[in-house]
Short mmCIF file of C-alpha atoms and ligand atoms in Angstrom, two decimals:
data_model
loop_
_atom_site.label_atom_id
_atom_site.label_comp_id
_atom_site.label_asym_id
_atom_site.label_seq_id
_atom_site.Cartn_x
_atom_site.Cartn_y
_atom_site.Cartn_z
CA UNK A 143 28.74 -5.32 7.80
CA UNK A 144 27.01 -2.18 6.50
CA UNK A 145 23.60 -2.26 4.82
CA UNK A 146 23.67 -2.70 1.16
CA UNK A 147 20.87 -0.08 0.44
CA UNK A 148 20.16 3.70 2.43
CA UNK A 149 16.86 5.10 2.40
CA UNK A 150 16.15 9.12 3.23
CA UNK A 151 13.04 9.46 5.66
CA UNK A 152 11.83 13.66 5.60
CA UNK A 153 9.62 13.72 8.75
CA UNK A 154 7.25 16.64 7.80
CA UNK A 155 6.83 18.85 10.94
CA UNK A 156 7.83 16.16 12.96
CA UNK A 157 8.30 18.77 16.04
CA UNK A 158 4.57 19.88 15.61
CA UNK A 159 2.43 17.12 14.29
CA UNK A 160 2.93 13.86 16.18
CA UNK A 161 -0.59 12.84 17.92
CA UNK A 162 -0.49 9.46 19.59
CA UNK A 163 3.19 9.07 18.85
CA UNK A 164 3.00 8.75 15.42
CA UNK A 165 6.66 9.19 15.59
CA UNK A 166 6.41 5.62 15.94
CA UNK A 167 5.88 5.27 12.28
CA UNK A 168 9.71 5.81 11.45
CA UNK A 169 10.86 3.52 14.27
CA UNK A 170 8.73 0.80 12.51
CA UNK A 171 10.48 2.10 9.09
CA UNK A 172 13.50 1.73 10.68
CA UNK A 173 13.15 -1.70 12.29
CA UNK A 174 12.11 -3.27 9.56
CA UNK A 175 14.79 -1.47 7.23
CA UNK A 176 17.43 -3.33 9.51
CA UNK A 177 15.99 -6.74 9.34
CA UNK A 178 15.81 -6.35 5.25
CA UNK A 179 19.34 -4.77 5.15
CA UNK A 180 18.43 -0.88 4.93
CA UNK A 181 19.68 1.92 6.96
CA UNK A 182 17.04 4.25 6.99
CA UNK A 183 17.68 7.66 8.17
CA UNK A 184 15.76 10.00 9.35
CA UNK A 185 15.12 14.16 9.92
CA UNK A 186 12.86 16.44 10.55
CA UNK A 187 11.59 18.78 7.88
CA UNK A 188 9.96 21.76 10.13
CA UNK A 189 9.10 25.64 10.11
CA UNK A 190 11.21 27.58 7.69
CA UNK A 191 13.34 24.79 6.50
CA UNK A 192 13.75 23.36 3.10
CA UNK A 193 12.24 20.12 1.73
CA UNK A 194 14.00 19.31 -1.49
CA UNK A 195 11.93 16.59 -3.41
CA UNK A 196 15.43 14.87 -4.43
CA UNK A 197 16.68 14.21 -1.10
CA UNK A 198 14.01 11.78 0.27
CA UNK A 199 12.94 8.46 -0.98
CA UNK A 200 10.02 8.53 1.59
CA UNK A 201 7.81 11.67 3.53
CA UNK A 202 6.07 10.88 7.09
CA UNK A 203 3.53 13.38 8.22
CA UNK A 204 1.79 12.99 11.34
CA UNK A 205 -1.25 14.06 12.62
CA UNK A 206 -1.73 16.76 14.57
CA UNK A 207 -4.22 19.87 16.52
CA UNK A 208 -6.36 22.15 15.06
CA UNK A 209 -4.30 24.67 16.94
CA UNK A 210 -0.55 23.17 15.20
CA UNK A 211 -2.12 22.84 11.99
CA UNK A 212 -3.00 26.29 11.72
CA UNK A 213 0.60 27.23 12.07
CA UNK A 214 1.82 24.15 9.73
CA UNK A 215 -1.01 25.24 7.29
CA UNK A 216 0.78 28.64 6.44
CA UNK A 217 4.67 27.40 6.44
CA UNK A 218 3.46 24.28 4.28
CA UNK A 219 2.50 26.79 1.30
CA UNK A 220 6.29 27.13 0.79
CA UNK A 221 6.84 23.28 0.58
CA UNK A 222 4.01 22.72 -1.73
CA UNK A 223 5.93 23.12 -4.79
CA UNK A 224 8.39 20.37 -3.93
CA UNK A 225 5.96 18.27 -2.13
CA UNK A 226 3.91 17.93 -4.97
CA UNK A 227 7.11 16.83 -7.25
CA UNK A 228 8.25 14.44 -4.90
CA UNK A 229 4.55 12.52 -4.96
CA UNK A 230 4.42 12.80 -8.86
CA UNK A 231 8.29 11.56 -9.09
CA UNK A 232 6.56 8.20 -6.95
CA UNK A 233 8.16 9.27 -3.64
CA UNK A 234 6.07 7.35 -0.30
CA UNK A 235 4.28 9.42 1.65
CA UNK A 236 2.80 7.98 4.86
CA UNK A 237 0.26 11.31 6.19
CA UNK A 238 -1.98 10.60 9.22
CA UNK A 239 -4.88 12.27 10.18
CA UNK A 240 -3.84 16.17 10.27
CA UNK A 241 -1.49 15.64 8.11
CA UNK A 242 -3.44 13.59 5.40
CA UNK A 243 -5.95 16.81 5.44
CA UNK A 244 -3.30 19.75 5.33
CA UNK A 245 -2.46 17.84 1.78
CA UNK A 246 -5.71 18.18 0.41
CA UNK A 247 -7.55 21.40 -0.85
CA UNK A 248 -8.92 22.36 3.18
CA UNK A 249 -9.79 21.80 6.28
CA UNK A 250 -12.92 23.13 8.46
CA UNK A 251 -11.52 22.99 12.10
CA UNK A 252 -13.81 22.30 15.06
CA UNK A 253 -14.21 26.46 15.21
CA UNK A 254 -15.52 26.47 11.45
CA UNK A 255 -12.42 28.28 10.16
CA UNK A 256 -11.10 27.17 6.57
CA UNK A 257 -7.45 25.98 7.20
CA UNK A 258 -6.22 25.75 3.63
CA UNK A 259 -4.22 22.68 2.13
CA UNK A 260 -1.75 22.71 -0.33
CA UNK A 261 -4.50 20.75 -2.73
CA UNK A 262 -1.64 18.20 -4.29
CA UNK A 263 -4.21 15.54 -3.38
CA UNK A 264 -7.69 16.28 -4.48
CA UNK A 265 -9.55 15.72 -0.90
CA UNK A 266 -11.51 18.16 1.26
CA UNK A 267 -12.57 18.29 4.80
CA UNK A 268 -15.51 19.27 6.15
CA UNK A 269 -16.52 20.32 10.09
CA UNK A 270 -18.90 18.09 12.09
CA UNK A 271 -21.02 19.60 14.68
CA UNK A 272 -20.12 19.03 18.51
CA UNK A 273 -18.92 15.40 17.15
CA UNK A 274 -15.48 13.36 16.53
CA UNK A 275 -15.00 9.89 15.22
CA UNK A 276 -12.87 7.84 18.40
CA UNK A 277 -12.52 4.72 19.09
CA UNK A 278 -10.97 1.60 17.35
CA UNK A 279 -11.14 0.73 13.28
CA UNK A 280 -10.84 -2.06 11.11
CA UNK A 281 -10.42 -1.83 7.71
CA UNK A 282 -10.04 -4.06 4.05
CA UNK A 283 -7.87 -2.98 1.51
CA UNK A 284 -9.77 -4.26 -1.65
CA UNK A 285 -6.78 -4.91 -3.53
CA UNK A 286 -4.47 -6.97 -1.04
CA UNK A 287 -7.30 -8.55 0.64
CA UNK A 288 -5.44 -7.12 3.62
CA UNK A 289 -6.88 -6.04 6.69
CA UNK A 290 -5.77 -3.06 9.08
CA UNK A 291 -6.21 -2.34 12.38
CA UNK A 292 -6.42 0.94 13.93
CA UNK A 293 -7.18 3.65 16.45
CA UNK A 294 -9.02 6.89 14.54
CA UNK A 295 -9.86 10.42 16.51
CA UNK A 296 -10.78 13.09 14.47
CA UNK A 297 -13.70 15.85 13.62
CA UNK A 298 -12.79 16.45 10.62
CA UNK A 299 -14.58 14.33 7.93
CA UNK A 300 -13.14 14.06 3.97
CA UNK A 301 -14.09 13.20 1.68
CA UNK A 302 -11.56 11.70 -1.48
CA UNK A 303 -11.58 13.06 -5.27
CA UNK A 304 -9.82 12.28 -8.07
CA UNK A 305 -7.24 10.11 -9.12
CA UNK A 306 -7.94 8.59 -4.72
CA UNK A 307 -8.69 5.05 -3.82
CA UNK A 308 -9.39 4.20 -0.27
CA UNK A 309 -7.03 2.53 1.87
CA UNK A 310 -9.61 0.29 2.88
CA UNK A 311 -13.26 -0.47 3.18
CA UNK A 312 -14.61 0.15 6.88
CA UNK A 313 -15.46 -3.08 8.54
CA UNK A 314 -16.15 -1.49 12.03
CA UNK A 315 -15.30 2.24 13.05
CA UNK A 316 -16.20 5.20 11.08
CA UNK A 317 -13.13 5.85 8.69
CA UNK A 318 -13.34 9.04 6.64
CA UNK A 319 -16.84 10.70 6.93
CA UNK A 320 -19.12 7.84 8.26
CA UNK A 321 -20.54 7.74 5.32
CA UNK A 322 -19.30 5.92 2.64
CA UNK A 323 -17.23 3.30 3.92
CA UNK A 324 -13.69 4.67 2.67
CA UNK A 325 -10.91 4.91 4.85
CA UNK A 326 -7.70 6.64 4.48
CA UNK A 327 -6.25 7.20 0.37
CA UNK A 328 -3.85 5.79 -2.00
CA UNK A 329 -2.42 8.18 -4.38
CA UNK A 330 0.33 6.95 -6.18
CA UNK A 331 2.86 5.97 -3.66
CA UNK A 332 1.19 8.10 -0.79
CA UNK A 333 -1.08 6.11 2.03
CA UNK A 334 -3.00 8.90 3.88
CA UNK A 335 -4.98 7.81 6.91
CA UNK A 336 -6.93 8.42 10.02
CA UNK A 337 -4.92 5.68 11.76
CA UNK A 338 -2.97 6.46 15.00
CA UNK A 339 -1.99 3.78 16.81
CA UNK A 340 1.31 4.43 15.04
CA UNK A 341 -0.27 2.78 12.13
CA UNK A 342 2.83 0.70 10.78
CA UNK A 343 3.35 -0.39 14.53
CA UNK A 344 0.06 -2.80 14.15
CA UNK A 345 0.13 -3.10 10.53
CA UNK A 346 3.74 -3.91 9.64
CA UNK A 347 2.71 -5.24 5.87
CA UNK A 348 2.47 -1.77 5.09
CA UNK A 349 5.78 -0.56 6.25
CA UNK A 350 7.10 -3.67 4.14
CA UNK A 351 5.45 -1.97 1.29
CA UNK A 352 6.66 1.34 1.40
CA UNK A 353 10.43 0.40 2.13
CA UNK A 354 10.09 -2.04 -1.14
CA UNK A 355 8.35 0.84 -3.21
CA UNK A 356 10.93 3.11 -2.08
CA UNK A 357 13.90 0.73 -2.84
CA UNK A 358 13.00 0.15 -6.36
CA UNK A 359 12.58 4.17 -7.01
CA UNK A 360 16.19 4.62 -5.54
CA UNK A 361 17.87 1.45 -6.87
CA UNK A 362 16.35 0.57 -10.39
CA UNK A 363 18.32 -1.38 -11.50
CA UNK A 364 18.60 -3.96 -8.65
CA UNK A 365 16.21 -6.96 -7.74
CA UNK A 366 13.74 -7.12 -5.05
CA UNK A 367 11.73 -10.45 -5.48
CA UNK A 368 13.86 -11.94 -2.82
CA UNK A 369 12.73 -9.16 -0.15
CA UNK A 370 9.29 -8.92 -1.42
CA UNK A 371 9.02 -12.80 -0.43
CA UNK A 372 10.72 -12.17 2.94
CA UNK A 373 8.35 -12.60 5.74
CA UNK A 374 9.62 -9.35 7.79
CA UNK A 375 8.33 -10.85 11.24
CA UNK A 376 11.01 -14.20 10.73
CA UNK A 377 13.61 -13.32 9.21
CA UNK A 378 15.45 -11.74 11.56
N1 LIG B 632 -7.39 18.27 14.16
C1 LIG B 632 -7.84 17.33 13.20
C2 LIG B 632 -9.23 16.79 13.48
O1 LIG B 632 -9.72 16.86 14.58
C3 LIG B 632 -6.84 16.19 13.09
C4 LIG B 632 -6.78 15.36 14.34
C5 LIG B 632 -5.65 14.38 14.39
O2 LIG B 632 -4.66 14.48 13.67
N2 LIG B 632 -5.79 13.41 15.26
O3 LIG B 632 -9.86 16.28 12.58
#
């Protein structure tokens, strides 16, 4: 029988920015989509294509290398426009790592040059000196209760601005900057993280979150308390 609902995924750059597999993000979307009666497709949205803000119900953007977020950093001027409607119209946006800075104002690479954002989130990322953050994370979402587990690599350290909540509260790694205890940022419907791992792939209450948010944006009218209830790891 065919799936009552279809959701759109636009995998931002999905060619160029895909450290640790976070490709593996949309096959979590996807597995989960079939167990609650979604078909979730899926393309990539790369150099010199379009993204049109009306054709996706949810955005994945991956992390990625100084080196490929140089190049992504120039073509993603052109998107910004649309990006920026699509998270204001409540789209999802899952962005890890590279791909959670490139959306904020910049990004000091490990060099010290000033890769520019598109600034539709109001972060910033600073350089550290001859230092990354590596090694395993845990996390507390304050709101949920919910805990998150994950894998973080990165020399870049942000720092969130307004209208940002953390993902979580650090419990043990380093999370954004080291600092102060914030991981990741909720904006709206976008989650933006330093969590490889893929991220959904350990933490599948997220993924459950996004394809519910993303259901009742495309289907308004209809009635989710039944799938919100469903435990996704039973039901199958
Ligand atoms: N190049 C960026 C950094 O080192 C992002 C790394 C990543 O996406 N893993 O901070």
């Amino acid at each position: 029988m065919a799936n009552k609902y279809t959701l759109n995924i636009a995998h931002l750059y999905g060619d160029l920015m895909n450290t640790y597999g976070d490709l593996g993000n949309i096959l979590v979307l996807q597995y989960y989509g079939k167990k609650m009666g979604i078909d979730v497709q899926s393309n990539v949205v790369s150099l010199d294509e379009d993204f049109k803000a009306n054709d996706y119900d949810i955005a994945v953007f991956g992390g990625g290398q100084d080196f490929e977020q140089t190049i992504v950093s120039k073509d993603i001027q052109t998107k910004k426009d649309e990006i920026k409607k699509f998270i204001e119209t409540d789209g999802c946006l899952l962005a890890i790592c590279g791909g959670f800075q490139l959306l904020g104002k910049y990004y000091i690479d490990a060099n010290g040059d000033k890769i520019p954002g598109i600034g539709v989130l109001d972060h910033y990322t600073e350089q550290q000196h001859d230092n990354r953050f590596i090694g395993n994370i845990l996390i507390k979402n304050e709101e949920t209760g919910e805990q998150y587990h994950g894998f973080e690599n990165h020399q870049g350290v942000t720092y969130t601005g307004k209208g940002e909540r953390p993902l979580g509260d650090v419990e043990k790694g380093y999370g954004n900057n080291g600092q102060d205890k914030a991981e990741g940022a909720i904006y709206k419907n976008v989650y933006c993280t330093y969590f490889h791992g893929p991220i959904l792939a350990r933490n599948n209450i997220i993924a459950k979150h996004i394809l519910i948010k993303a259901l009742k944006r495309r289907y308004p009218n209809d009635d989710f308390s039944k799938l919100e209830q469903m435990d996704v790891e039973k039901s199958y």
